[in-house]
PDB file of C-alpha atoms in Angstrom:
ATOM      1  CA  MET D   1     171.835 -22.552  -8.171  1.00 67.00           C
ATOM      2  CA  GLU D   2     175.282 -20.482  -9.891  1.00 77.00           C
ATOM      3  CA  PRO D   3     177.941 -19.839  -7.702  1.00 76.00           C
ATOM      4  CA  SER D   4     178.279 -16.388  -8.635  1.00 79.00           C
ATOM      5  CA  VAL D   5     174.619 -15.948  -7.833  1.00 82.00           C
ATOM      6  CA  LEU D   6     175.195 -17.855  -4.400  1.00 83.00           C
ATOM      7  CA  LEU D   7     178.533 -15.558  -3.766  1.00 85.00           C
ATOM      8  CA  ARG D   8     176.257 -12.147  -4.601  1.00 88.00           C
ATOM      9  CA  ILE D   9     173.817 -12.966  -2.268  1.00 91.00           C
ATOM     10  CA  ILE D  10     176.686 -14.355   0.718  1.00 90.00           C
ATOM     11  CA  MET D  11     177.518 -10.635   0.128  1.00 91.00           C
ATOM     12  CA  ILE D  12     174.109  -8.885   0.494  1.00 94.00           C
ATOM     13  CA  LEU D  13     173.485 -10.998   3.629  1.00 94.00           C
ATOM     14  CA  THR D  14     176.521  -9.974   4.921  1.00 93.00           C
ATOM     15  CA  GLY D  15     176.728  -6.520   4.399  1.00 95.00           C
ATOM     16  CA  VAL D  16     172.889  -6.361   5.421  1.00 96.00           C
ATOM     17  CA  VAL D  17     174.035  -8.389   9.060  1.00 95.00           C
ATOM     18  CA  LEU D  18     177.137  -6.190   9.613  1.00 95.00           C
ATOM     19  CA  PHE D  19     174.469  -3.022   9.176  1.00 96.00           C
ATOM     20  CA  VAL D  20     172.210  -4.378  11.918  1.00 96.00           C
ATOM     21  CA  VAL D  21     175.199  -5.282  14.328  1.00 95.00           C
ATOM     22  CA  THR D  22     176.843  -2.013  13.975  1.00 94.00           C
ATOM     23  CA  LEU D  23     173.290   0.009  14.252  1.00 94.00           C
ATOM     24  CA  SER D  24     172.827  -2.075  17.887  1.00 94.00           C
ATOM     25  CA  SER D  25     175.994  -1.295  19.235  1.00 92.00           C
ATOM     26  CA  LEU D  26     175.130   2.065  18.674  1.00 90.00           C
ATOM     27  CA  ALA D  27     172.047   1.466  20.166  1.00 91.00           C
ATOM     28  CA  LYS D  28     173.878   0.061  23.198  1.00 91.00           C
ATOM     29  CA  ARG D  29     176.853   2.317  23.346  1.00 87.00           C
ATOM     30  CA  ARG D  30     179.103  -0.488  23.049  1.00 88.00           C
ATOM     31  CA  MET D  31     180.938   2.004  20.144  1.00 90.00           C
ATOM     32  CA  THR D  32     181.817   5.350  19.889  1.00 90.00           C
ATOM     33  CA  GLU D  33     179.918   7.290  17.066  1.00 91.00           C
ATOM     34  CA  SER D  34     183.121   7.503  14.271  1.00 91.00           C
ATOM     35  CA  PHE D  35     183.769   4.055  14.390  1.00 93.00           C
ATOM     36  CA  CYS D  36     180.193   3.137  13.556  1.00 93.00           C
ATOM     37  CA  LEU D  37     179.790   5.402  10.964  1.00 94.00           C
ATOM     38  CA  THR D  38     182.859   3.696   9.158  1.00 94.00           C
ATOM     39  CA  TRP D  39     181.479   0.212   9.786  1.00 95.00           C
ATOM     40  CA  GLY D  40     178.112   1.399   8.020  1.00 94.00           C
ATOM     41  CA  LEU D  41     179.805   2.467   4.979  1.00 96.00           C
ATOM     42  CA  ILE D  42     181.776  -0.494   4.897  1.00 95.00           C
ATOM     43  CA  SER D  43     178.397  -2.601   5.315  1.00 96.00           C
ATOM     44  CA  VAL D  44     177.143  -0.163   2.726  1.00 96.00           C
ATOM     45  CA  ILE D  45     180.228  -0.897   0.322  1.00 96.00           C
ATOM     46  CA  ILE D  46     179.401  -4.242   1.133  1.00 94.00           C
ATOM     47  CA  ILE D  47     175.903  -4.988   0.116  1.00 95.00           C
ATOM     48  CA  LEU D  48     176.453  -2.270  -3.058  1.00 96.00           C
ATOM     49  CA  ALA D  49     179.593  -4.991  -4.145  1.00 93.00           C
ATOM     50  CA  GLY D  50     177.166  -7.899  -3.940  1.00 91.00           C
ATOM     51  CA  ILE D  51     174.433  -5.822  -6.004  1.00 93.00           C
ATOM     52  CA  LEU D  52     176.390  -4.525  -8.495  1.00 93.00           C
ATOM     53  CA  LEU D  53     179.312  -6.960  -8.952  1.00 88.00           C
ATOM     54  CA  ARG D  54     178.850  -9.886 -11.511  1.00 83.00           C
ATOM     55  CA  PRO D  55     181.544 -12.372 -10.609  1.00 80.00           C
ATOM     56  CA  THR D  56     180.742 -14.741 -13.586  1.00 77.00           C
ATOM     57  CA  GLU D  57     183.992 -16.185 -14.284  1.00 78.00           C
ATOM     58  CA  TRP D  58     185.549 -16.512 -11.051  1.00 76.00           C
ATOM     59  CA  SER D  59     185.149 -20.729 -10.887  1.00 72.00           C
ATOM     60  CA  SER D  60     187.515 -21.016 -13.386  1.00 77.00           C
ATOM     61  CA  TYR D  61     190.154 -19.154 -10.768  1.00 78.00           C
ATOM     62  CA  ILE D  62     188.952 -20.741  -8.025  1.00 78.00           C
ATOM     63  CA  SER D  63     187.551 -23.827  -6.748  1.00 79.00           C
ATOM     64  CA  GLY D  64     184.846 -23.825  -4.369  1.00 78.00           C
ATOM     65  CA  THR D  65     186.491 -25.493  -1.381  1.00 83.00           C
ATOM     66  CA  GLY D  66     189.285 -22.387  -2.050  1.00 83.00           C
ATOM     67  CA  MET D  67     186.346 -19.864  -2.105  1.00 83.00           C
ATOM     68  CA  ILE D  68     184.742 -21.677   1.242  1.00 86.00           C
ATOM     69  CA  LEU D  69     188.428 -20.678   2.662  1.00 90.00           C
ATOM     70  CA  VAL D  70     188.478 -17.063   1.425  1.00 86.00           C
ATOM     71  CA  GLY D  71     184.751 -16.309   2.688  1.00 86.00           C
ATOM     72  CA  LEU D  72     186.006 -18.076   6.140  1.00 92.00           C
ATOM     73  CA  ILE D  73     189.104 -15.838   6.197  1.00 94.00           C
ATOM     74  CA  GLY D  74     187.312 -13.332   4.911  1.00 89.00           C
ATOM     75  CA  PHE D  75     184.571 -13.661   7.981  1.00 91.00           C
ATOM     76  CA  CYS D  76     187.275 -13.816  10.444  1.00 95.00           C
ATOM     77  CA  VAL D  77     189.403 -10.534   9.479  1.00 95.00           C
ATOM     78  CA  VAL D  78     186.015  -8.866   9.623  1.00 92.00           C
ATOM     79  CA  TYR D  79     184.882 -10.387  13.078  1.00 93.00           C
ATOM     80  CA  GLY D  80     188.455  -9.528  14.018  1.00 95.00           C
ATOM     81  CA  ALA D  81     188.699  -5.298  12.830  1.00 94.00           C
ATOM     82  CA  TYR D  82     185.162  -5.235  14.474  1.00 93.00           C
ATOM     83  CA  PHE D  83     186.286  -7.019  18.066  1.00 94.00           C
ATOM     84  CA  MET D  84     188.969  -4.837  18.096  1.00 96.00           C
ATOM     85  CA  SER D  85     186.856  -1.845  17.146  1.00 94.00           C
ATOM     86  CA  THR D  86     184.926  -2.218  20.106  1.00 93.00           C
ATOM     87  CA  LYS D  87     187.472  -2.524  22.391  1.00 95.00           C
ATOM     88  CA  VAL D  88     188.980   0.334  21.599  1.00 95.00           C
ATOM     89  CA  SER D  89     185.880   1.868  22.215  1.00 94.00           C
ATOM     90  CA  GLU D  90     185.557   1.143  25.110  1.00 93.00           C
ATOM     91  CA  LEU D  91     188.796   2.142  26.056  1.00 95.00           C
ATOM     92  CA  MET D  92     188.056   5.386  24.870  1.00 94.00           C
ATOM     93  CA  ARG D  93     184.995   5.814  27.068  1.00 92.00           C
ATOM     94  CA  LYS D  94     187.009   4.604  29.623  1.00 94.00           C
ATOM     95  CA  ASN D  95     189.794   7.052  29.298  1.00 96.00           C
ATOM     96  CA  MET D  96     187.257   9.786  28.662  1.00 94.00           C
ATOM     97  CA  GLU D  97     185.362   8.895  32.151  1.00 95.00           C
ATOM     98  CA  LEU D  98     188.837   8.668  33.689  1.00 96.00           C
ATOM     99  CA  ALA D  99     189.948  12.376  32.563  1.00 96.00           C
ATOM    100  CA  MET D 100     186.508  13.495  34.195  1.00 96.00           C
ATOM    101  CA  GLN D 101     187.071  11.804  37.484  1.00 97.00           C
ATOM    102  CA  VAL D 102     190.607  13.238  37.630  1.00 96.00           C
ATOM    103  CA  SER D 103     189.236  16.992  36.879  1.00 96.00           C
ATOM    104  CA  LEU D 104     186.045  16.543  39.674  1.00 96.00           C
ATOM    105  CA  LEU D 105     188.875  15.058  42.206  1.00 96.00           C
ATOM    106  CA  GLY D 106     191.172  18.136  41.471  1.00 96.00           C
ATOM    107  CA  LYS D 107     188.444  20.537  41.375  1.00 96.00           C
ATOM    108  CA  GLU D 108     187.779  19.107  44.826  1.00 96.00           C
ATOM    109  CA  ASN D 109     191.418  18.951  46.144  1.00 96.00           C
ATOM    110  CA  GLU D 110     192.171  22.349  45.144  1.00 96.00           C
ATOM    111  CA  GLU D 111     188.408  23.584  47.305  1.00 96.00           C
ATOM    112  CA  MET D 112     189.150  21.440  50.306  1.00 96.00           C
ATOM    113  CA  LYS D 113     193.289  23.606  50.206  1.00 95.00           C
ATOM    114  CA  LYS D 114     191.554  26.861  50.240  1.00 94.00           C
ATOM    115  CA  MET D 115     189.065  25.619  53.369  1.00 94.00           C
ATOM    116  CA  ILE D 116     192.212  24.614  55.075  1.00 94.00           C
ATOM    117  CA  GLN D 117     194.133  27.849  54.609  1.00 94.00           C
ATOM    118  CA  LYS D 118     191.064  29.619  55.486  1.00 93.00           C
ATOM    119  CA  LEU D 119     190.499  27.228  58.195  1.00 92.00           C
ATOM    120  CA  SER D 120     194.627  27.565  59.802  1.00 91.00           C
ATOM    121  CA  GLU D 121     194.151  31.559  59.094  1.00 89.00           C
ATOM    122  CA  ASP D 122     191.209  31.764  61.275  1.00 87.00           C
ATOM    123  CA  MET D 123     192.912  29.702  63.993  1.00 89.00           C
ATOM    124  CA  GLU D 124     196.097  31.715  64.035  1.00 87.00           C
ATOM    125  CA  GLN D 125     193.737  35.452  64.192  1.00 86.00           C
ATOM    126  CA  ASP D 126     192.338  33.350  67.434  1.00 83.00           C
ATOM    127  CA  LYS D 127     195.595  32.394  68.653  1.00 83.00           C
ATOM    128  CA  GLU D 128     196.507  36.402  68.318  1.00 80.00           C
ATOM    129  CA  LYS D 129     193.535  37.397  70.667  1.00 69.00           C
TER     130      LYS D 129
END
């Protein structure tokens, strides 16, 4: 098999795997919709690049071992960016949950203050009688 065909197949498979993992993360609610949309577009671009680009003379510029190293570096970069996206998404979700809890606690605190004020007014009226 020619190295250029192998590179195209690897790019297409990488795009498909990335798309499936992105959809899985969206279904499991591990990533927010905006991050999933971005990663979906990136995976479609990688698939289209594998289909449309034809690297015929890349072997004259880089050796097979060099291509493996470039591929591994590319994989590490994509994995690192994806990992960071999932962590940022988790933090965004936790931040939103905490904001809702603080809001609910503030509302509850306000209601308790009103109740205490009303009870203290009632006690003062009872003392006057």
